[in-house]
Amino acid sequence: MGVNPEPRKKKKGGEGRATSKEVAAEVGVSVATVSNAYNRPDQLSEGLRERIFEAAGRLGYSGPDPLGRSLRRRRSGAIGVLYADRLSYAFTDPAAVMFLEGVSLAAEEAGLNLFLVPGGYGLSGGSEAVLSAAVDGFVVYCVSAEDPVISAVIERKLPVVLVDDPSRDGATSIGIDDEGGARAAAEHLAELGHRRFAVVSFKLTLEPDRGLADPARQESADNEDTRSRLKGYKTAIEKAGVPWGDVPVYECPENTPEEAKAAAEELLAKEPRPTAILALSDQLAFGVMEAAKGFGLSIPGDLSMVGFDDVSEAARSSPPLTTVHQPHVEKGLKAGRKLVALLEGGDPGEPELLPTKLVVRGSTASP
Amino acid sequence: MGVNPEPRKKKKGGEGRATSKEVAAEVGVSVATVSNAYNRPDQLSEGLRERIFEAAGRLGYSGPDPLGRSLRRRRSGAIGVLYADRLSYAFTDPAAVMFLEGVSLAAEEAGLNLFLVPGGYGLSGGSEAVLSAAVDGFVVYCVSAEDPVISAVIERKLPVVLVDDPSRDGATSIGIDDEGGARAAAEHLAELGHRRFAVVSFKLTLEPDRGLADPARQESADNEDTRSRLKGYKTAIEKAGVPWGDVPVYECPENTPEEAKAAAEELLAKEPRPTAILALSDQLAFGVMEAAKGFGLSIPGDLSMVGFDDVSEAARSSPPLTTVHQPHVEKGLKAGRKLVALLEGGDPGEPELLPTKLVVRGSTASP
DNA sequence: ACGTTTTACTGAATCGTTTAAGTAAGATAC
DNA sequence: GTATCTTACTTAAACGATTCAGTAAAACGT
């Protein structure tokens, strides 16, 4: 058994990174003392501490290895953000970016790093990324309740904050008043006198369709957000005397202007043409606006348009987009703070629903 | 010595996450076998493997702990992106976001996660975040060569790819043709007939000033990018017969429209007023445009404006911004791929300089 | 001068894995 | 029927730290 015939290469030149053990050997102390030099300066004499740092510098030891430390401490010092899609996609969505900004603010407050984990339904690996991420907890963003990765997260039994999809009981969560915002958007259009509506939605289920979605499919949307927004529209539109069944709801597999453009091209070709289009996100709204331009339709003269999210481009587009504002950064910040509270054994607080607000700009007018 | 009086709580209820040891005990095999069940299915019989998974499910074991595994494997499966500033700031800068998109693309290709590390000069902790991040390598973005965090990164002796600041020898790097792009921008203005220029720059050193920077200070800029862009402007402007010393260069401590607005307000109050302003980034250009609006100046009628970066808003602003395009996403992607190559022991390739290109839109005209 | 505290360390267990090397039993070869 | 190869595991040593429970020596109090 462990005879260890050779003393092994002790430190074969200055090469590679050294370990605390090597530093300890060099100085002639125990590894515990080296550890203390870095973590509890009061546990050793000033002189020895300096000798240790000096030797560390000489040997190329840059301080405790994060992995060894994390393993022992049972804390990695990072919070994970689980994003529904591929990560690269998150960065193209201004709403997601603002949310991340908020989470990173919370991480900074707590001195934690940010670990981005792609959910990537259908991606190679599946929920492997979730299982292999060295984090202390997760903020789960925008993942449908049906997504298998969410089970993977739950399975890991780490502290979790669910964002925008507060359907798992027990879990801490935060969301926004989707329904109220959507209702306000549709009411605004109804008050302007619109009666011919159309809706451009993002995907309703994990296996998305492209095309018109009937009410049954709408009901079965597996994302809480989506369902709530559609419900808000429905309530307001029915109140205006228009049967919901008459309102075409177009499902886009991806939340991109390109998809929405294609959707709008189909919707605007209908006779009679809708006079107002509600989009479930600003990204989609921008696509619709482009399509309208292609049809030679002026906004808001020929077509009124309402988005959702109030991303910063919304104020700068031409015409500026009427949309439902939601506090993306604050949502991220609060989600992050809840997670931090959880990590510190504190109280994450009640599930919260942040307010939304209709911001009327230049893309809506009477028909 | 380790008498271990009590057998310790073996598994006090289904609570907490279980370990491979517990699963092994439950099934009556060694931990090695449990490990094999997850990592090398061919090493054990199908039946046993299923019994192990079944027991794992029962005990709440969700697979090997990432930390233990990473420690042993000496691979964490994550690449770190070191960002100069606070992380929350990265998300407000469209150029940084696009870059991250590229890196995340590369990470996805390689099946790696993304670990975001704030450089945060002057932040509490300093380079602590760098030292404590459990990553396999770093992509260093936009950090001045003088920044102490960059030394921290080097010290960790992990594979590193330097972006936009290829000054450390030996390190793999990627950048863009800053000088050429800047030169083209200034040449464009000169050709239009402009002779009274002003420049709005971001910070020149780690300890930024706000205000006009004389040529000496410009030379001492510790970011390669900044120096190159200024040099490009200088070359073209001098070629047009204007002494560089006559061109006011205003330094903004932060790369935000707000800072640039303040800068422009000062520059535009000068007599004679500049007829063209060059901004080192689009973010800064947007601020200048706002200031111009405040002065009642029309762009490009009264003032021509050129940015740098070609972020997506540049095409949508009014007027659309003439700017220097750089391939942000591609830069991130290539940086990420180089790092991946390094991690896999391959060849990261030569330091690359990606091309820039002037995109003429509506913000420039003859004076 | 003697007991108590403080200071400055060391030893050894532990965190949760992976993996090279070993082994016993059964299958295959000739 | 013996030698060799597989199969299906196990043993034990890492990986790189932290931390608790010592302990010997020095400092302190009276």
Short mmCIF file of N, CA and C (backbone and C1' of nucleotides) in Angstrom, two decimals, chain C residues 1-3 6 9-12 14 17 20-21 23 25-27 30:
data_model
loop_
_atom_site.label_atom_id
_atom_site.label_comp_id
_atom_site.label_asym_id
_atom_site.label_seq_id
_atom_site.Cartn_x
_atom_site.Cartn_y
_atom_site.Cartn_z
P DA C 1 11.37 30.77 42.62
"O5'" DA C 1 9.89 30.44 43.06
"C5'" DA C 1 9.47 29.80 44.24
"C4'" DA C 1 8.02 29.47 44.05
"C3'" DA C 1 7.77 28.41 42.97
"O3'" DA C 1 6.66 27.63 43.42
"C1'" DA C 1 6.70 30.40 42.32
P DC C 2 6.57 26.14 43.00
"O5'" DC C 2 5.01 26.06 42.73
"C5'" DC C 2 4.10 26.78 43.56
"C4'" DC C 2 2.93 27.26 42.72
"C3'" DC C 2 2.53 26.28 41.60
"O3'" DC C 2 1.15 25.97 41.76
"C1'" DC C 2 2.70 28.49 40.76
P DG C 3 0.57 24.75 40.87
"O5'" DG C 3 -0.69 25.47 40.22
"C5'" DG C 3 -1.65 26.11 41.06
"C4'" DG C 3 -2.39 27.16 40.24
"C3'" DG C 3 -3.16 26.59 39.05
"O3'" DG C 3 -4.43 27.22 39.01
"C1'" DG C 3 -1.64 28.25 38.29
P DT C 6 -7.32 34.80 28.13
"O5'" DT C 6 -6.01 34.83 27.23
"C5'" DT C 6 -4.88 35.61 27.71
"C4'" DT C 6 -3.73 35.48 26.73
"C3'" DT C 6 -4.14 35.47 25.27
"O3'" DT C 6 -3.35 36.46 24.62
"C1'" DT C 6 -2.67 33.67 25.74
P DC C 9 3.83 31.17 14.54
"O5'" DC C 9 2.71 30.15 14.03
"C5'" DC C 9 3.10 28.94 13.50
"C4'" DC C 9 2.92 27.80 14.52
"C3'" DC C 9 2.47 26.51 13.84
"O3'" DC C 9 3.63 25.81 13.39
"C1'" DC C 9 1.39 26.85 15.95
P DT C 10 3.42 24.76 12.26
"O5'" DT C 10 2.81 23.54 13.07
"C5'" DT C 10 3.56 22.92 14.10
"C4'" DT C 10 2.82 21.68 14.54
"C3'" DT C 10 2.54 20.68 13.42
"O3'" DT C 10 2.78 19.39 13.94
"C1'" DT C 10 0.51 21.32 14.43
P DG C 11 2.93 18.19 12.91
"O5'" DG C 11 1.79 17.20 13.38
"C5'" DG C 11 0.90 17.57 14.42
"C4'" DG C 11 -0.15 16.50 14.59
"C3'" DG C 11 -0.28 15.47 13.47
"O3'" DG C 11 -0.79 14.27 14.04
"C1'" DG C 11 -2.17 16.91 13.45
P DA C 12 -1.10 13.01 13.13
"O5'" DA C 12 -2.65 13.19 12.83
"C5'" DA C 12 -3.54 13.47 13.91
"C4'" DA C 12 -4.96 13.55 13.36
"C3'" DA C 12 -5.24 12.59 12.20
"O3'" DA C 12 -6.58 12.16 12.35
"C1'" DA C 12 -5.67 14.77 11.50
P DT C 14 -13.67 12.16 10.10
"O5'" DT C 14 -14.00 13.26 9.00
"C5'" DT C 14 -14.27 14.61 9.41
"C4'" DT C 14 -14.37 15.48 8.19
"C3'" DT C 14 -15.07 14.84 6.99
"O3'" DT C 14 -16.28 15.53 6.81
"C1'" DT C 14 -13.12 16.05 6.35
P DT C 17 -20.87 13.51 -4.39
"O5'" DT C 17 -20.07 13.34 -5.75
"C5'" DT C 17 -18.99 12.43 -5.83
"C4'" DT C 17 -17.84 13.08 -6.52
"C3'" DT C 17 -17.21 12.17 -7.55
"O3'" DT C 17 -17.55 12.65 -8.85
"C1'" DT C 17 -15.57 12.99 -5.98
P DA C 20 -6.92 6.67 -14.73
"O5'" DA C 20 -5.61 5.88 -14.28
"C5'" DA C 20 -4.71 6.51 -13.38
"C4'" DA C 20 -4.18 5.48 -12.39
"C3'" DA C 20 -3.73 4.18 -13.04
"O3'" DA C 20 -2.57 3.73 -12.38
"C1'" DA C 20 -5.41 3.74 -11.45
P DA C 21 -1.78 2.51 -12.95
"O5'" DA C 21 -2.06 1.41 -11.83
"C5'" DA C 21 -1.97 1.79 -10.46
"C4'" DA C 21 -2.54 0.66 -9.62
"C3'" DA C 21 -2.17 -0.73 -10.14
"O3'" DA C 21 -1.85 -1.53 -9.01
"C1'" DA C 21 -4.49 -0.56 -9.88
P DT C 23 -4.17 -7.95 -5.79
"O5'" DT C 23 -5.62 -8.58 -5.83
"C5'" DT C 23 -6.67 -8.03 -5.04
"C4'" DT C 23 -7.96 -8.73 -5.41
"C3'" DT C 23 -7.76 -10.19 -5.83
"O3'" DT C 23 -8.81 -10.99 -5.29
"C1'" DT C 23 -8.92 -9.06 -7.51
P DA C 25 -13.72 -16.09 -5.56
"O5'" DA C 25 -14.66 -16.09 -6.84
"C5'" DA C 25 -15.68 -15.10 -6.95
"C4'" DA C 25 -16.21 -15.12 -8.37
"C3'" DA C 25 -16.44 -16.52 -8.93
"O3'" DA C 25 -17.70 -16.53 -9.57
"C1'" DA C 25 -15.09 -15.28 -10.40
P DG C 26 -18.38 -17.92 -9.96
"O5'" DG C 26 -18.45 -17.79 -11.55
"C5'" DG C 26 -19.17 -16.70 -12.12
"C4'" DG C 26 -18.66 -16.46 -13.52
"C3'" DG C 26 -18.84 -17.65 -14.47
"O3'" DG C 26 -19.59 -17.19 -15.59
"C1'" DG C 26 -16.65 -16.76 -14.63
P DA C 27 -19.98 -18.23 -16.75
"O5'" DA C 27 -18.98 -17.77 -17.90
"C5'" DA C 27 -19.05 -16.43 -18.41
"C4'" DA C 27 -18.03 -16.27 -19.51
"C3'" DA C 27 -18.13 -17.30 -20.64
"O3'" DA C 27 -18.03 -16.60 -21.88
"C1'" DA C 27 -15.94 -17.30 -19.74
P DC C 30 -7.57 -20.45 -29.83
"O5'" DC C 30 -6.93 -21.82 -29.33
"C5'" DC C 30 -5.81 -21.80 -28.45
"C4'" DC C 30 -5.48 -23.24 -28.07
"C3'" DC C 30 -5.67 -24.26 -29.19
"O3'" DC C 30 -4.52 -25.09 -29.29
"C1'" DC C 30 -6.78 -24.99 -27.25
#
